[in-house]
Amino acid sequence: AGPGSYTVGTMSERFDCHYCRDSLQGKKYVQKEGRHCCVKCFEKICANTCIECKKPIGADSKELHFKNRYWHDSCFRCFKCYTSLVNEPFMLRENNKVWCSNCTAAEDAPRCKGCFKPIIAGDQNVEYKKMVWHKDCFTCSQCKQVIGSGSFFPKGDDFYCVSCHEHKFAKTCAKCKNPITSGGLTYQEQPWHSECFICSNCKKQLGGKRFTAVEDQFYCVDCYKECVAKKCAGCKNPITGFGRGTSVVNYEDESWHDYCFKCTKCARGLANKRFVCHNGKIYCAECPKRL
């Protein structure tokens, strides 16, 4: 910005106003483009109009100009914060409004999705999917505590801290009733922590391993054989239901592997066949006749 192209003085010689022809001798006058005129005619005809207040910039006023635009020095203020911009950096924006550098930076800065105020250089912020928040504005939708740069879970337009997400959305373990935040497994449509789904006897985790459920208790193969499984009346080994001989024969409070249930005399297999019990021993239908 700088002064306009005219001079102001007091006429000591015989001159008349270029416009109204009044004598200028002994009076204040303005010389512009080689013409002398009185102050009144200058303000009416020659003076530049202030782009801010729309009034003439008189001979007694300080004038500032920029790119063929003119201001009173008192009108040369930031459109946003009204700070004087005389001898200060500024930006000419839409509608010929001047802005200070601070307001320009704030106006062009991204807006916080929380408080809708600008996020300016140096502010701590959080960005997620082209959205941005002041760090202190990024809060949990449930407890309203500041998440900041911590872990969070998005749900639609809401964001949850780890604790609130666990209580609101996480599945609950069928045993300990606490939320399952990661991993886990499912048995009979119920979720379990891996560390909760264990053998009732040896306490080893059963995830991914063979096990047997007995009256809401779970046993690994070894513990089931040792502690729970019935012993075969024939071979005296546990009947586990695993591997060979998954079928079981039960008779009068005793059990057999299907391959162990055979005639005491001829060793014929009797599973799903007629048999006779004589003196506590099992026989096929023919062998008792030969005794």
Short mmCIF file of C-alpha atoms in Angstrom, two decimals:
data_model
loop_
_atom_site.label_atom_id
_atom_site.label_comp_id
_atom_site.label_asym_id
_atom_site.label_seq_id
_atom_site.Cartn_x
_atom_site.Cartn_y
_atom_site.Cartn_z
CA ALA A 1 0.00 0.00 0.00
CA GLY A 2 1.14 3.58 -0.63
CA PRO A 3 -0.02 7.21 -1.08
CA GLY A 4 -2.23 8.36 -3.93
CA SER A 5 -0.79 10.33 -6.86
CA TYR A 6 -1.60 13.83 -5.74
CA THR A 7 -0.12 16.62 -3.55
CA VAL A 8 -1.75 18.91 -1.03
CA GLY A 9 -0.56 22.43 -0.24
CA THR A 10 -1.54 26.10 0.33
CA MET A 11 -1.63 28.30 -2.74
CA SER A 12 0.62 31.40 -2.54
CA GLU A 13 0.14 32.43 -6.16
CA ARG A 14 -2.85 33.48 -8.21
CA PHE A 15 -4.60 30.28 -9.30
CA ASP A 16 -8.21 29.34 -9.72
CA CYS A 17 -9.79 25.93 -9.04
CA HIS A 18 -9.79 23.90 -12.25
CA TYR A 19 -13.41 22.88 -11.66
CA CYS A 20 -15.32 25.63 -9.84
CA ARG A 21 -13.00 28.51 -10.86
CA ASP A 22 -12.89 29.87 -7.29
CA SER A 23 -9.64 31.59 -6.39
CA LEU A 24 -7.21 29.34 -4.58
CA GLN A 25 -4.88 32.09 -3.38
CA GLY A 26 -4.26 31.67 0.36
CA LYS A 27 -6.37 28.54 0.43
CA LYS A 28 -5.60 24.85 0.77
CA TYR A 29 -5.59 23.09 -2.57
CA VAL A 30 -4.91 19.73 -4.19
CA GLN A 31 -2.79 19.16 -7.28
CA LYS A 32 -3.55 16.00 -9.21
CA GLU A 33 -2.46 15.16 -12.76
CA GLY A 34 -1.20 18.75 -13.25
CA ARG A 35 -4.51 20.33 -12.21
CA HIS A 36 -5.13 22.50 -9.16
CA CYS A 37 -8.45 22.26 -7.39
CA CYS A 38 -10.02 23.25 -4.12
CA VAL A 39 -10.50 20.67 -1.39
CA LYS A 40 -14.26 20.63 -1.91
CA CYS A 41 -14.00 19.86 -5.63
CA PHE A 42 -11.28 17.31 -5.00
CA GLU A 43 -13.48 15.32 -2.63
CA LYS A 44 -16.47 15.66 -4.94
CA ILE A 45 -14.78 14.96 -8.27
CA CYS A 46 -11.26 13.59 -7.91
CA ALA A 47 -11.00 11.70 -4.65
CA ASN A 48 -10.83 7.92 -4.66
CA THR A 49 -13.65 6.05 -2.95
CA CYS A 50 -12.80 3.83 0.00
CA ILE A 51 -13.67 0.24 -0.92
CA GLU A 52 -14.66 -0.48 2.67
CA CYS A 53 -16.85 2.45 3.80
CA LYS A 54 -17.76 3.64 0.25
CA LYS A 55 -16.96 7.28 1.18
CA PRO A 56 -14.48 9.61 -0.59
CA ILE A 57 -10.94 9.61 0.73
CA GLY A 58 -10.49 13.33 1.43
CA ALA A 59 -7.35 15.40 1.09
CA ASP A 60 -6.86 15.34 4.86
CA SER A 61 -7.12 11.54 5.07
CA LYS A 62 -4.33 9.03 4.75
CA GLU A 63 -4.94 6.80 1.77
CA LEU A 64 -3.82 3.21 1.20
CA HIS A 65 -4.11 1.41 -2.10
CA PHE A 66 -3.52 -2.07 -3.49
CA LYS A 67 -4.27 -3.33 -7.02
CA ASN A 68 -6.41 -0.28 -7.94
CA ARG A 69 -8.36 -0.50 -4.72
CA TYR A 70 -8.31 2.26 -2.12
CA TRP A 71 -8.95 2.52 1.62
CA HIS A 72 -8.90 5.12 4.36
CA ASP A 73 -6.07 4.07 6.65
CA SER A 74 -8.64 3.71 9.44
CA CYS A 75 -10.72 1.39 7.21
CA PHE A 76 -7.80 -0.84 6.31
CA ARG A 77 -8.66 -3.53 8.88
CA CYS A 78 -9.03 -7.30 8.90
CA PHE A 79 -12.54 -8.23 7.82
CA LYS A 80 -12.62 -11.00 10.44
CA CYS A 81 -10.95 -9.63 13.59
CA TYR A 82 -10.90 -5.87 12.78
CA THR A 83 -7.19 -5.56 13.53
CA SER A 84 -5.53 -2.65 11.69
CA LEU A 85 -3.48 -3.88 8.76
CA VAL A 86 -1.44 -0.71 8.23
CA ASN A 87 2.16 -1.94 7.88
CA GLU A 88 0.98 -5.53 8.49
CA PRO A 89 0.85 -8.54 6.11
CA PHE A 90 -2.61 -9.14 4.66
CA MET A 91 -4.56 -11.14 2.07
CA LEU A 92 -7.20 -9.76 -0.32
CA ARG A 93 -9.99 -12.35 -0.41
CA GLU A 94 -13.47 -12.68 -1.92
CA ASN A 95 -15.64 -9.52 -2.14
CA ASN A 96 -12.46 -7.41 -1.93
CA LYS A 97 -12.18 -7.99 1.81
CA VAL A 98 -8.76 -7.86 3.44
CA TRP A 99 -7.78 -10.45 6.03
CA CYS A 100 -4.84 -10.61 8.40
CA SER A 101 -2.48 -13.58 8.10
CA ASN A 102 -3.79 -15.21 11.30
CA CYS A 103 -7.43 -15.12 10.22
CA THR A 104 -6.49 -16.29 6.72
CA ALA A 105 -4.68 -19.30 8.18
CA ALA A 106 -7.62 -20.08 10.47
CA GLU A 107 -10.18 -19.76 7.67
CA ASP A 108 -8.27 -22.06 5.34
CA ALA A 109 -7.47 -24.59 8.06
CA PRO A 110 -9.44 -27.86 8.34
CA ARG A 111 -12.36 -27.80 10.79
CA CYS A 112 -12.53 -30.01 13.87
CA LYS A 113 -15.44 -32.46 13.59
CA GLY A 114 -15.98 -32.10 17.32
CA CYS A 115 -16.04 -28.34 18.00
CA PHE A 116 -16.11 -27.16 14.34
CA LYS A 117 -13.32 -24.68 15.05
CA PRO A 118 -10.23 -24.52 12.80
CA ILE A 119 -7.25 -26.74 13.45
CA ILE A 120 -4.25 -24.54 12.84
CA ALA A 121 -0.59 -25.43 12.48
CA GLY A 122 0.84 -26.70 15.74
CA ASP A 123 -2.47 -27.99 17.13
CA GLN A 124 -2.42 -31.64 18.21
CA ASN A 125 -5.02 -33.50 16.20
CA VAL A 126 -6.45 -36.91 15.33
CA GLU A 127 -7.25 -37.94 11.74
CA TYR A 128 -9.50 -40.82 10.70
CA LYS A 129 -10.96 -41.46 7.23
CA LYS A 130 -10.42 -37.87 5.98
CA MET A 131 -11.96 -36.44 9.17
CA VAL A 132 -9.97 -34.49 11.73
CA TRP A 133 -10.44 -33.53 15.40
CA HIS A 134 -8.52 -31.54 17.95
CA LYS A 135 -6.88 -34.16 20.18
CA ASP A 136 -9.03 -33.09 23.15
CA CYS A 137 -12.22 -33.14 21.02
CA PHE A 138 -11.82 -36.79 20.03
CA THR A 139 -13.88 -38.40 22.80
CA CYS A 140 -15.69 -41.68 23.49
CA SER A 141 -19.36 -41.58 22.46
CA GLN A 142 -20.28 -43.52 25.60
CA CYS A 143 -18.22 -42.19 28.54
CA LYS A 144 -17.19 -38.87 26.90
CA GLN A 145 -13.59 -39.32 28.06
CA VAL A 146 -10.86 -38.06 25.73
CA ILE A 147 -9.54 -40.84 23.48
CA GLY A 148 -6.85 -38.62 21.98
CA SER A 149 -4.22 -40.79 20.31
CA GLY A 150 -5.32 -43.94 22.21
CA SER A 151 -6.99 -47.06 20.81
CA PHE A 152 -10.63 -46.84 19.76
CA PHE A 153 -13.37 -48.70 17.90
CA PRO A 154 -15.55 -47.01 15.24
CA LYS A 155 -19.25 -47.88 15.07
CA GLY A 156 -21.07 -45.92 12.35
CA ASP A 157 -20.65 -42.25 13.25
CA ASP A 158 -19.65 -43.06 16.83
CA PHE A 159 -16.30 -43.88 18.40
CA TYR A 160 -15.73 -45.91 21.55
CA CYS A 161 -12.78 -46.33 23.89
CA VAL A 162 -11.63 -49.92 24.46
CA SER A 163 -13.42 -50.26 27.81
CA CYS A 164 -16.80 -48.96 26.60
CA HIS A 165 -16.61 -51.03 23.42
CA GLU A 166 -15.98 -54.17 25.46
CA HIS A 167 -19.00 -53.62 27.69
CA LYS A 168 -21.32 -52.45 24.91
CA PHE A 169 -20.47 -54.71 21.97
CA ALA A 170 -18.06 -57.53 22.88
CA LYS A 171 -19.33 -61.09 23.31
CA THR A 172 -19.44 -62.39 26.88
CA CYS A 173 -17.59 -65.57 27.86
CA ALA A 174 -19.96 -68.40 28.82
CA LYS A 175 -17.79 -69.25 31.84
CA CYS A 176 -16.38 -66.05 33.40
CA LYS A 177 -19.04 -63.69 31.95
CA ASN A 178 -16.37 -61.12 31.03
CA PRO A 179 -16.16 -59.62 27.51
CA ILE A 180 -14.07 -61.36 24.86
CA THR A 181 -11.93 -58.65 23.29
CA SER A 182 -9.81 -60.83 21.00
CA GLY A 183 -9.49 -64.44 19.97
CA GLY A 184 -11.75 -66.83 21.83
CA LEU A 185 -13.68 -69.81 20.51
CA THR A 186 -17.24 -71.06 20.14
CA TYR A 187 -18.75 -74.31 21.40
CA GLN A 188 -22.43 -75.13 20.92
CA GLU A 189 -23.04 -71.54 19.79
CA GLN A 190 -21.60 -70.09 23.00
CA PRO A 191 -18.44 -67.94 23.09
CA TRP A 192 -15.51 -68.71 25.41
CA HIS A 193 -12.16 -67.21 26.24
CA SER A 194 -9.49 -69.68 25.15
CA GLU A 195 -8.13 -69.64 28.70
CA CYS A 196 -11.61 -70.45 30.09
CA PHE A 197 -12.28 -73.44 27.83
CA ILE A 198 -10.14 -75.94 29.74
CA CYS A 199 -10.07 -79.53 31.01
CA SER A 200 -11.94 -79.78 34.30
CA ASN A 201 -9.25 -82.07 35.68
CA CYS A 202 -5.78 -81.00 34.44
CA LYS A 203 -6.79 -77.41 33.46
CA LYS A 204 -5.10 -77.56 30.07
CA GLN A 205 -6.68 -75.45 27.32
CA LEU A 206 -8.84 -77.49 24.95
CA GLY A 207 -9.01 -75.15 21.96
CA GLY A 208 -8.14 -77.08 18.79
CA LYS A 209 -7.83 -80.38 20.73
CA ARG A 210 -10.04 -83.46 21.12
CA PHE A 211 -12.15 -83.43 24.25
CA THR A 212 -15.30 -84.92 25.76
CA ALA A 213 -18.15 -83.04 27.46
CA VAL A 214 -19.78 -84.77 30.46
CA GLU A 215 -22.57 -82.96 32.32
CA ASP A 216 -21.27 -79.48 31.45
CA GLN A 217 -17.69 -80.47 32.29
CA PHE A 218 -14.98 -80.77 29.66
CA TYR A 219 -12.14 -83.31 29.70
CA CYS A 220 -9.11 -83.80 27.54
CA VAL A 221 -8.66 -87.32 26.12
CA ASP A 222 -6.17 -88.45 28.78
CA CYS A 223 -8.20 -87.16 31.73
CA TYR A 224 -11.39 -88.61 30.34
CA LYS A 225 -9.75 -92.03 30.07
CA GLU A 226 -8.28 -91.79 33.55
CA CYS A 227 -11.07 -90.17 35.53
CA VAL A 228 -14.40 -90.49 33.75
CA ALA A 229 -14.56 -93.22 31.13
CA LYS A 230 -16.04 -96.62 32.03
CA LYS A 231 -13.67 -99.59 31.89
CA CYS A 232 -14.40 -102.31 29.38
CA ALA A 233 -15.51 -105.53 31.14
CA GLY A 234 -13.59 -107.42 28.49
CA CYS A 235 -10.16 -105.78 28.05
CA LYS A 236 -10.33 -103.59 31.19
CA ASN A 237 -9.23 -100.53 29.19
CA PRO A 238 -11.27 -97.27 29.23
CA ILE A 239 -14.08 -96.86 26.74
CA THR A 240 -13.42 -93.39 25.33
CA GLY A 241 -15.47 -93.23 22.17
CA PHE A 242 -12.32 -92.28 20.26
CA GLY A 243 -10.69 -94.32 17.50
CA ARG A 244 -11.46 -98.03 17.08
CA GLY A 245 -14.58 -99.29 18.80
CA THR A 246 -16.60 -96.12 19.09
CA SER A 247 -19.71 -98.27 19.65
CA VAL A 248 -20.38 -99.44 23.22
CA VAL A 249 -22.35 -102.44 24.48
CA ASN A 250 -24.03 -102.07 27.89
CA TYR A 251 -25.48 -104.93 29.89
CA GLU A 252 -26.42 -105.07 33.59
CA ASP A 253 -24.24 -102.16 34.74
CA GLU A 254 -21.24 -103.32 32.72
CA SER A 255 -19.90 -101.97 29.44
CA TRP A 256 -17.74 -103.36 26.63
CA HIS A 257 -16.06 -102.08 23.54
CA ASP A 258 -18.13 -103.47 20.68
CA TYR A 259 -15.12 -105.52 19.56
CA CYS A 260 -14.62 -106.90 23.10
CA PHE A 261 -18.20 -108.09 23.48
CA LYS A 262 -17.75 -111.69 22.31
CA CYS A 263 -18.54 -115.26 23.27
CA THR A 264 -16.42 -116.53 26.16
CA LYS A 265 -16.07 -119.97 24.54
CA CYS A 266 -15.84 -119.44 20.77
CA ALA A 267 -14.79 -115.74 20.72
CA ARG A 268 -17.47 -114.92 18.17
CA GLY A 269 -18.35 -111.19 18.17
CA LEU A 270 -21.77 -110.64 19.73
CA ALA A 271 -22.38 -106.92 19.18
CA ASN A 272 -25.93 -106.52 17.82
CA LYS A 273 -26.44 -110.31 18.06
CA ARG A 274 -28.28 -112.71 20.40
CA PHE A 275 -26.26 -113.81 23.43
CA VAL A 276 -26.69 -115.72 26.71
CA CYS A 277 -25.35 -114.81 30.14
CA HIS A 278 -24.39 -117.87 32.19
CA ASN A 279 -22.64 -117.73 35.55
CA GLY A 280 -21.67 -114.10 34.87
CA LYS A 281 -20.13 -114.88 31.47
CA ILE A 282 -21.33 -114.04 27.98
CA TYR A 283 -21.89 -116.76 25.38
CA CYS A 284 -23.33 -116.96 21.91
CA ALA A 285 -26.69 -118.68 21.55
CA GLU A 286 -25.03 -122.05 20.58
CA CYS A 287 -22.14 -122.44 23.02
CA PRO A 288 -24.17 -122.91 26.28
CA LYS A 289 -25.60 -126.11 24.75
CA ARG A 290 -22.05 -127.50 24.52
CA LEU A 291 -21.13 -126.78 28.11
#
